[in-house]
Amino acid sequence: MKKDIERILLVEPNFPIPSKSNNHKNFLPIGLLKLASYYRDQGHKIKLVRGNLKSEDFDFKPDKIEITSLFTYWAPHVKDSVAHYRKMFPRAKITVGGIYASLMPDHCKKYTKCDQVYRGVHTEAEKCYPAYDLVTNQNPHPLDYQIIHSSRGCPRKCNFCGTWVIEPRFKAKKSIKDEINKRNVVFYDNNLLNNPYIENILKELIELKKHNKISWCESQSGFDGRVLIKKPKLAKLLKKAGFRYPRIAWDWGFENYRDIKKQLGILVKGGYRYNDIFIFMIYNWNIQFEEMEEKRIKCWEWKVQIADCRYRPLDQTFDNYYPKESQTSKDYYIHTQGNWTDALVKQFRNNVRRQNICARQGLNFYSKTFERMKAKKNIIFKTKKMSRNEVSKYLTKLKIDYWFPDDVTYSDYGLKLKYEQEKKVIELY
Ligand code: SF4
């Protein structure tokens, strides 16, 4: 082997991702796949591993190890990987890159004990076509999509978001058609619609779709609704280009509901159905539970689904949230300044989950007993034709739980709390 040819081990730490979701479109280690191509092009030998493998699984002794990182609150998994591979290959130089490394470089160096931290986007690797073969071979399911970045960065600066710290300059491509060679396309742009060439990009996708070269597209981040309001014709283009599950963000207070309604109207006019659309909502944040409930109920009125996102500060380095237990701030971040408690965080999450089931399935109410198929079919069937009052009476008599999404729900794990006199609180837990 020539002296300048290196063996480089690329590592995705043992993140808490269910193994069946390993190749899920939200979790593909795209940065490592681009680095793999970049190093291969230079003639280096590379190996990609996902998790902390045992030494007997190795046929490769690396000179360098590059470990990716994701959310700051998954830092312990990065630390574990550094320690694991350090022990196995003590002579190899270890670099950590990715989101946590870029947001908290000093913490990352000290805490993980890596040799070096790489901050931001690797500009050379960014130009490479990701080495999808490395992940396809690891999973029996063929990868049926590819990831595209038509832009990097975001021109906005929301204070709960790290995008503008990691990718401070907004850079956009004019065209992406030559990058596409799979039937499904997932855009990892932070703010796709803000690309000044978005119309051109959507027209390219429409053309590819017309010729049956692509099937569907998705945007991992939500669409910027403010851009939709300025350029409503984008909605139709998105639909024609095959974008599915459109999502818009409602990060601010209830008073913004008219804008959100307008954005939804634009998407519906573009050809989407209300229950295909998701609204991103950040909770456990500055907006209090009561107002989040009002927002949730507004979404129920519109019959759109909610993509809820539990807030963690950008420097939070742990998250041991467990939905089925009573927990404290020692376990995960609870935004006490916004009057959130563990019970309220879990209550809101639970309300959203139940409401989404109702929105998806066209149900008027949720029942845990029904969800678990523990009620007789004829009972379930009977309630479909009943009014709200009839459902309440009937299921109360049968001692079967039920919940109407338009009730502000404050159960506090068994304790029924009073919210406002006129908003009756009903929760049968
Ligand atoms: S618009 Fe989205 S990507 Fe841009 S700063 Fe705000 S949250 Fe981040």
Coordinates of C-alpha atoms and ligand atoms in Angstrom, one line a residue:
M1 CA 0.0 0.0 0.0
K2 CA 1.3 3.5 -0.9
K3 CA 2.3 5.6 2.1
D4 CA -0.3 8.2 1.5
I5 CA -3.2 5.8 1.2
E6 CA -5.0 5.7 4.5
R7 CA -7.5 3.3 6.1
I8 CA -10.4 5.4 7.4
L9 CA -13.1 4.1 9.6
L10 CA -16.4 6.0 9.5
V11 CA -18.6 5.5 12.5
E12 CA -22.2 6.2 13.2
P13 CA -22.5 5.9 17.1
N14 CA -25.0 3.7 18.7
F15 CA -27.8 6.3 18.6
P16 CA -31.2 5.2 20.1
I17 CA -32.7 4.5 16.7
P18 CA -34.8 1.3 16.5
S19 CA -32.8 -1.1 14.2
K20 CA -35.8 -1.4 11.9
S21 CA -35.4 2.4 11.3
N22 CA -31.7 2.2 10.6
N23 CA -32.2 3.2 7.0
H24 CA -35.1 5.4 7.8
K25 CA -35.0 8.5 5.7
N26 CA -34.7 10.7 8.8
F27 CA -31.7 9.0 10.1
L28 CA -29.4 8.1 7.3
P29 CA -25.8 9.2 8.1
I30 CA -25.6 11.3 5.0
G31 CA -22.5 13.2 6.0
L32 CA -20.6 9.9 6.4
L33 CA -21.8 8.7 3.1
K34 CA -20.5 11.8 1.4
L35 CA -17.2 11.6 3.3
A36 CA -16.9 7.9 2.2
S37 CA -17.2 9.0 -1.5
Y38 CA -14.8 11.8 -1.0
Y39 CA -12.1 9.5 0.5
R40 CA -12.7 6.8 -2.0
D41 CA -12.2 9.2 -4.8
Q42 CA -8.8 10.0 -3.3
G43 CA -7.9 6.3 -3.2
H44 CA -8.3 5.8 0.5
K45 CA -9.7 2.6 2.0
I46 CA -12.9 3.2 3.9
K47 CA -15.2 1.2 6.1
L48 CA -18.5 2.4 7.5
V49 CA -19.9 1.0 10.7
R50 CA -23.1 1.7 12.5
G51 CA -22.8 1.3 16.3
N52 CA -20.0 -0.1 18.4
L53 CA -18.9 -3.3 16.8
K54 CA -16.9 -6.1 18.5
S55 CA -13.2 -6.5 17.5
E56 CA -14.0 -10.0 16.1
D57 CA -16.3 -8.3 13.5
F58 CA -13.3 -6.3 12.2
D59 CA -11.2 -7.0 9.2
F60 CA -9.9 -3.5 9.1
K61 CA -7.3 -1.6 11.1
P62 CA -7.8 2.1 10.6
D63 CA -5.3 4.9 10.6
K64 CA -8.0 7.4 11.2
I65 CA -11.5 7.2 12.7
E66 CA -14.2 9.8 11.9
I67 CA -17.3 9.7 14.1
T68 CA -20.5 11.6 13.3
S69 CA -22.7 13.2 15.9
L70 CA -26.4 14.3 15.8
F71 CA -28.4 16.1 18.5
T72 CA -26.4 17.6 21.4
Y73 CA -28.6 15.5 23.8
W74 CA -27.2 12.3 22.1
A75 CA -23.7 13.3 23.1
P76 CA -23.3 10.3 25.5
H77 CA -23.6 8.0 22.5
V78 CA -20.8 9.8 20.8
K79 CA -18.7 9.6 23.9
D80 CA -19.3 5.8 24.1
S81 CA -18.2 5.4 20.5
V82 CA -15.0 7.4 21.0
A83 CA -14.1 5.3 24.0
H84 CA -15.1 2.0 22.3
Y85 CA -13.0 2.6 19.2
R86 CA -10.1 4.2 21.1
K87 CA -9.8 1.0 23.1
M88 CA -9.9 -1.1 20.0
F89 CA -7.6 1.0 17.9
P90 CA -5.4 3.1 20.3
R91 CA -3.1 4.4 17.6
A92 CA -5.8 5.8 15.3
K93 CA -6.6 9.5 15.3
I94 CA -10.2 10.2 16.2
T95 CA -12.2 13.1 14.8
V96 CA -15.8 13.9 15.7
G97 CA -17.9 16.0 13.3
G98 CA -21.6 16.6 12.8
I99 CA -24.3 18.6 14.6
Y100 CA -23.2 18.2 18.3
A101 CA -19.5 18.7 17.4
S102 CA -20.4 21.9 15.5
L103 CA -22.6 23.4 18.1
M104 CA -20.5 22.5 21.1
P105 CA -16.9 21.9 19.9
D106 CA -15.2 22.6 23.2
H107 CA -17.6 20.4 25.1
C108 CA -17.3 17.7 22.5
K109 CA -13.5 17.6 22.7
K110 CA -13.4 17.5 26.5
Y111 CA -16.3 15.2 27.1
T112 CA -15.7 12.6 24.3
K113 CA -11.9 12.8 24.6
C114 CA -11.6 12.7 20.8
D115 CA -8.4 14.0 19.2
Q116 CA -10.1 16.6 17.0
V117 CA -13.4 18.2 16.3
Y118 CA -14.6 19.1 12.8
R119 CA -17.0 22.0 12.7
G120 CA -19.6 22.7 10.0
V121 CA -20.1 21.2 6.6
H122 CA -17.1 19.5 4.9
T123 CA -17.2 21.6 1.7
E124 CA -15.3 19.1 -0.5
A125 CA -17.3 16.1 0.6
E126 CA -20.5 18.1 0.1
K127 CA -19.8 18.0 -3.6
C128 CA -19.7 14.2 -3.7
Y129 CA -22.5 11.8 -4.5
P130 CA -23.2 9.8 -1.3
A131 CA -21.9 6.2 -1.2
Y132 CA -25.3 4.6 -0.7
D133 CA -23.9 1.2 -1.5
L134 CA -22.4 1.2 2.0
V135 CA -25.8 1.3 3.7
T136 CA -27.8 -0.7 1.1
N137 CA -25.4 -3.6 1.7
Q138 CA -26.0 -3.4 5.5
N139 CA -29.7 -3.8 5.3
P140 CA -31.8 -6.4 3.6
H141 CA -34.2 -3.7 2.5
P142 CA -33.0 -1.8 -0.6
L143 CA -32.7 1.9 -0.1
D144 CA -35.5 3.3 -2.3
Y145 CA -34.7 7.0 -1.9
Q146 CA -31.9 9.4 -2.1
I147 CA -31.2 12.6 -0.2
I148 CA -30.7 15.9 -1.8
H149 CA -29.6 19.3 -0.4
S150 CA -30.7 22.0 -2.8
S151 CA -29.6 24.5 -0.2
R152 CA -27.6 24.9 2.9
G153 CA -28.3 27.2 5.8
C154 CA -31.4 29.3 6.3
P155 CA -31.9 33.0 5.9
R156 CA -33.9 33.1 9.2
K157 CA -32.6 33.0 12.7
C158 CA -35.1 31.3 15.0
N159 CA -33.6 31.2 18.4
F160 CA -34.4 27.6 19.2
C161 CA -32.6 26.4 16.0
G162 CA -29.0 25.6 15.4
T163 CA -29.0 25.7 11.6
W164 CA -27.7 29.3 11.3
V165 CA -24.9 28.5 13.7
I166 CA -23.7 25.4 11.8
E167 CA -24.4 26.6 8.3
P168 CA -24.1 30.4 8.7
R169 CA -24.3 31.2 5.0
F170 CA -27.4 30.5 3.0
K171 CA -26.2 28.8 -0.3
A172 CA -28.7 27.6 -2.9
K173 CA -28.4 25.5 -6.0
K174 CA -30.1 26.5 -9.3
S175 CA -30.6 22.9 -10.5
I176 CA -30.6 19.4 -9.0
K177 CA -31.8 17.3 -11.9
D178 CA -28.4 15.8 -12.7
E179 CA -28.0 14.6 -9.1
I180 CA -31.2 12.5 -9.3
N181 CA -30.9 8.8 -10.0
K182 CA -33.4 7.2 -7.6
R183 CA -37.2 7.1 -7.8
N184 CA -37.8 8.8 -4.5
V185 CA -36.2 12.0 -3.3
V186 CA -35.9 13.4 0.3
F187 CA -34.8 17.0 0.6
Y188 CA -32.7 17.7 3.6
D189 CA -32.8 21.5 3.1
N190 CA -33.5 23.4 6.2
N191 CA -35.7 25.8 4.3
L192 CA -36.4 24.5 0.8
L193 CA -38.9 27.1 -0.3
N194 CA -36.4 29.9 0.5
N195 CA -34.2 28.7 -2.3
P196 CA -34.4 31.6 -4.8
Y197 CA -34.4 29.0 -7.6
I198 CA -37.2 26.9 -6.1
E199 CA -39.5 27.3 -9.1
N200 CA -36.8 26.0 -11.4
I201 CA -36.1 23.0 -9.1
L202 CA -39.8 22.1 -8.8
K203 CA -40.2 22.4 -12.6
E204 CA -37.2 20.0 -13.0
L205 CA -38.9 17.5 -10.6
I206 CA -42.2 17.9 -12.5
E207 CA -40.5 17.0 -15.7
L208 CA -38.8 14.0 -14.2
K209 CA -42.1 12.9 -12.8
K210 CA -43.8 13.3 -16.1
H211 CA -41.2 10.9 -17.6
N212 CA -41.7 8.5 -14.7
K213 CA -38.1 9.0 -13.5
I214 CA -39.3 9.9 -10.0
S215 CA -42.2 8.8 -7.9
W216 CA -42.4 10.9 -4.8
C217 CA -40.5 13.7 -3.0
E218 CA -40.5 14.7 0.7
S219 CA -39.0 17.6 2.6
Q220 CA -37.6 16.6 5.9
S221 CA -38.1 20.1 7.3
G222 CA -41.4 21.9 7.1
F223 CA -42.2 24.4 4.3
D224 CA -41.8 28.0 5.2
G225 CA -45.4 29.2 5.2
R226 CA -44.3 32.8 4.9
V227 CA -42.9 32.0 1.5
L228 CA -46.1 30.1 0.5
I229 CA -48.1 33.3 1.3
K230 CA -45.8 35.4 -0.9
K231 CA -45.7 32.8 -3.7
P232 CA -48.9 30.7 -3.5
K233 CA -48.3 29.2 -6.9
L234 CA -45.5 27.0 -5.3
A235 CA -48.2 24.9 -3.7
K236 CA -49.4 23.6 -7.0
L237 CA -45.9 23.0 -8.2
L238 CA -45.1 21.1 -5.0
K239 CA -48.1 18.9 -5.5
K240 CA -47.2 18.3 -9.2
A241 CA -43.6 17.5 -8.3
G242 CA -45.0 14.7 -6.1
F243 CA -44.2 16.2 -2.6
R244 CA -46.1 14.2 -0.1
Y245 CA -47.0 14.9 3.6
P246 CA -46.4 18.7 3.4
R247 CA -45.6 20.2 6.7
I248 CA -45.7 23.9 7.8
A249 CA -44.5 25.3 11.1
W250 CA -46.6 27.0 13.7
D251 CA -43.9 27.9 16.2
W252 CA -45.5 31.0 17.7
G253 CA -48.6 31.9 19.6
F254 CA -52.2 31.1 19.1
E255 CA -52.8 34.6 17.7
N256 CA -51.0 33.5 14.5
Y257 CA -53.8 31.1 13.6
R258 CA -55.1 33.3 10.7
D259 CA -51.7 33.1 8.9
I260 CA -51.6 29.3 9.4
K261 CA -55.1 29.0 8.1
K262 CA -54.1 31.0 5.1
Q263 CA -51.1 28.8 4.5
L264 CA -53.3 25.7 4.8
G265 CA -55.7 27.2 2.3
I266 CA -52.9 27.7 -0.2
L267 CA -51.8 24.1 0.2
V268 CA -55.4 22.8 -0.2
K269 CA -55.9 25.0 -3.3
G270 CA -52.6 23.5 -4.6
G271 CA -54.3 20.0 -4.4
Y272 CA -53.5 18.7 -0.9
R273 CA -56.1 17.4 1.5
Y274 CA -56.3 18.8 5.0
N275 CA -55.6 15.4 6.6
D276 CA -52.5 14.9 4.5
I277 CA -50.9 18.1 5.9
F278 CA -48.9 18.3 9.2
I279 CA -48.3 21.3 11.3
F280 CA -45.0 21.4 13.2
M281 CA -45.3 22.6 16.7
I282 CA -42.6 23.1 19.3
Y283 CA -43.8 22.4 22.9
N284 CA -42.1 22.4 26.3
W285 CA -41.0 25.9 25.3
N286 CA -42.0 29.5 25.9
I287 CA -45.7 28.9 24.9
Q288 CA -47.5 27.5 27.9
F289 CA -49.5 24.3 27.9
E290 CA -52.9 26.0 27.9
E291 CA -52.0 28.0 24.7
M292 CA -50.6 24.8 23.1
E293 CA -53.9 23.1 23.8
E294 CA -55.7 25.9 22.0
K295 CA -53.4 25.5 19.1
R296 CA -53.9 21.8 19.1
I297 CA -57.7 22.2 19.1
K298 CA -57.4 24.7 16.2
C299 CA -55.6 22.0 14.3
W300 CA -58.4 19.6 15.2
E301 CA -60.9 22.1 13.7
W302 CA -58.9 22.1 10.5
K303 CA -58.4 18.3 10.7
V304 CA -54.7 18.5 10.0
Q305 CA -52.2 16.4 11.8
I306 CA -49.6 17.7 14.2
A307 CA -45.8 16.9 14.1
D308 CA -44.9 17.8 17.7
C309 CA -41.4 18.6 18.6
R310 CA -40.3 18.6 22.3
Y311 CA -38.0 21.5 22.9
R312 CA -34.5 20.9 24.2
P313 CA -31.9 23.7 24.4
L314 CA -29.1 23.7 21.9
D315 CA -26.6 22.9 24.7
Q316 CA -28.6 20.1 26.3
T317 CA -26.3 17.1 26.5
F318 CA -28.6 14.4 27.8
D319 CA -32.2 13.2 27.2
N320 CA -33.6 10.2 29.1
Y321 CA -37.2 11.0 28.4
Y322 CA -39.4 8.0 29.0
P323 CA -43.1 8.4 28.3
K324 CA -44.4 5.8 30.7
E325 CA -42.7 7.1 33.9
S326 CA -43.0 10.1 36.1
Q327 CA -39.7 12.0 35.7
T328 CA -37.9 15.2 36.6
S329 CA -35.4 17.7 35.1
K330 CA -32.7 15.3 36.1
D331 CA -33.9 12.9 33.4
Y332 CA -34.6 15.3 30.5
Y333 CA -35.1 19.0 29.9
I334 CA -38.3 20.5 31.3
H335 CA -39.0 24.2 30.4
T336 CA -40.1 25.3 33.8
Q337 CA -39.9 29.0 32.8
G338 CA -42.8 28.3 30.4
N339 CA -44.6 26.6 33.4
W340 CA -44.1 23.2 31.9
T341 CA -44.0 20.1 34.1
D342 CA -43.2 16.5 33.4
A343 CA -47.0 15.7 33.5
L344 CA -47.9 18.5 31.1
V345 CA -45.1 17.5 28.6
K346 CA -46.4 14.0 28.6
Q347 CA -50.0 15.1 28.5
F348 CA -49.5 17.3 25.5
R349 CA -47.6 14.5 23.6
N350 CA -50.4 12.1 24.5
N351 CA -53.1 14.5 23.3
V352 CA -51.3 15.0 20.0
R353 CA -50.9 11.3 19.5
R354 CA -54.6 10.6 20.1
Q355 CA -55.7 13.6 18.0
N356 CA -53.6 12.5 15.1
I357 CA -55.1 9.0 15.2
C358 CA -58.5 10.6 15.0
A359 CA -57.5 13.0 12.2
R360 CA -55.9 10.2 10.1
Q361 CA -58.8 7.7 10.6
G362 CA -61.6 10.2 10.4
L363 CA -62.8 9.4 14.0
N364 CA -64.7 11.8 16.2
F365 CA -63.2 10.5 19.4
Y366 CA -60.3 8.4 20.7
S367 CA -60.6 5.3 22.9
K368 CA -57.6 3.3 24.2
T369 CA -59.9 0.3 24.5
F370 CA -60.8 0.6 20.8
E371 CA -57.2 1.2 19.8
R372 CA -56.2 -2.0 21.5
M373 CA -59.1 -3.8 19.9
K374 CA -60.4 -4.8 23.3
A375 CA -64.0 -3.8 22.6
K376 CA -66.4 -5.9 20.6
K377 CA -66.7 -5.0 16.9
N378 CA -70.4 -4.2 17.2
I379 CA -69.7 -1.7 19.9
I380 CA -67.1 0.1 17.9
F381 CA -69.4 0.0 14.9
K382 CA -72.4 1.4 16.8
T383 CA -70.5 4.4 18.1
K384 CA -69.6 5.5 14.5
K385 CA -73.2 6.6 13.9
M386 CA -73.6 8.3 17.3
S387 CA -73.6 11.9 18.3
R388 CA -71.1 13.1 20.9
N389 CA -73.6 12.9 23.7
E390 CA -74.7 9.5 22.7
V391 CA -71.1 8.3 22.6
S392 CA -70.5 9.7 26.1
K393 CA -73.6 8.1 27.6
Y394 CA -73.1 4.8 25.9
L395 CA -69.4 4.3 26.6
T396 CA -69.7 5.6 30.2
K397 CA -72.3 3.0 30.8
L398 CA -70.1 0.3 29.4
K399 CA -67.1 1.6 31.4
I400 CA -65.1 2.1 28.2
D401 CA -62.7 5.1 28.0
Y402 CA -63.2 7.9 25.4
W403 CA -61.7 11.2 24.7
F404 CA -62.8 14.0 22.4
P405 CA -59.9 15.9 20.9
D406 CA -61.7 19.3 21.3
D407 CA -61.5 19.1 25.1
V408 CA -58.6 20.9 26.7
T409 CA -57.1 18.0 28.6
Y410 CA -55.2 18.3 31.8
S411 CA -55.1 15.0 33.5
D412 CA -51.8 15.4 35.3
Y413 CA -51.6 11.6 35.5
G414 CA -54.8 10.9 37.2
L415 CA -55.5 14.3 38.8
K416 CA -58.1 16.2 37.0
L417 CA -57.1 19.8 37.1
K418 CA -59.4 22.7 36.4
Y419 CA -58.4 24.8 33.4
E420 CA -61.2 27.4 32.7
Q421 CA -64.8 27.2 33.8
E422 CA -66.1 27.3 30.3
K423 CA -63.7 24.7 29.0
K424 CA -64.8 21.5 30.5
V425 CA -62.0 19.1 31.3
I426 CA -62.7 15.5 30.5
E427 CA -60.1 12.9 30.7
L428 CA -60.6 9.2 31.5
Y429 CA -57.1 7.8 31.9
Ligands
SF4_1 S1 -36.8 28.9 9.6 FE1 -36.4 26.7 10.2 S2 -34.3 26.3 9.6 FE2 -34.6 28.5 9.5 S3 -33.8 29.2 11.5 FE3 -36.0 29.0 11.7 S4 -36.3 26.9 12.5 FE4 -34.2 27.0 11.7

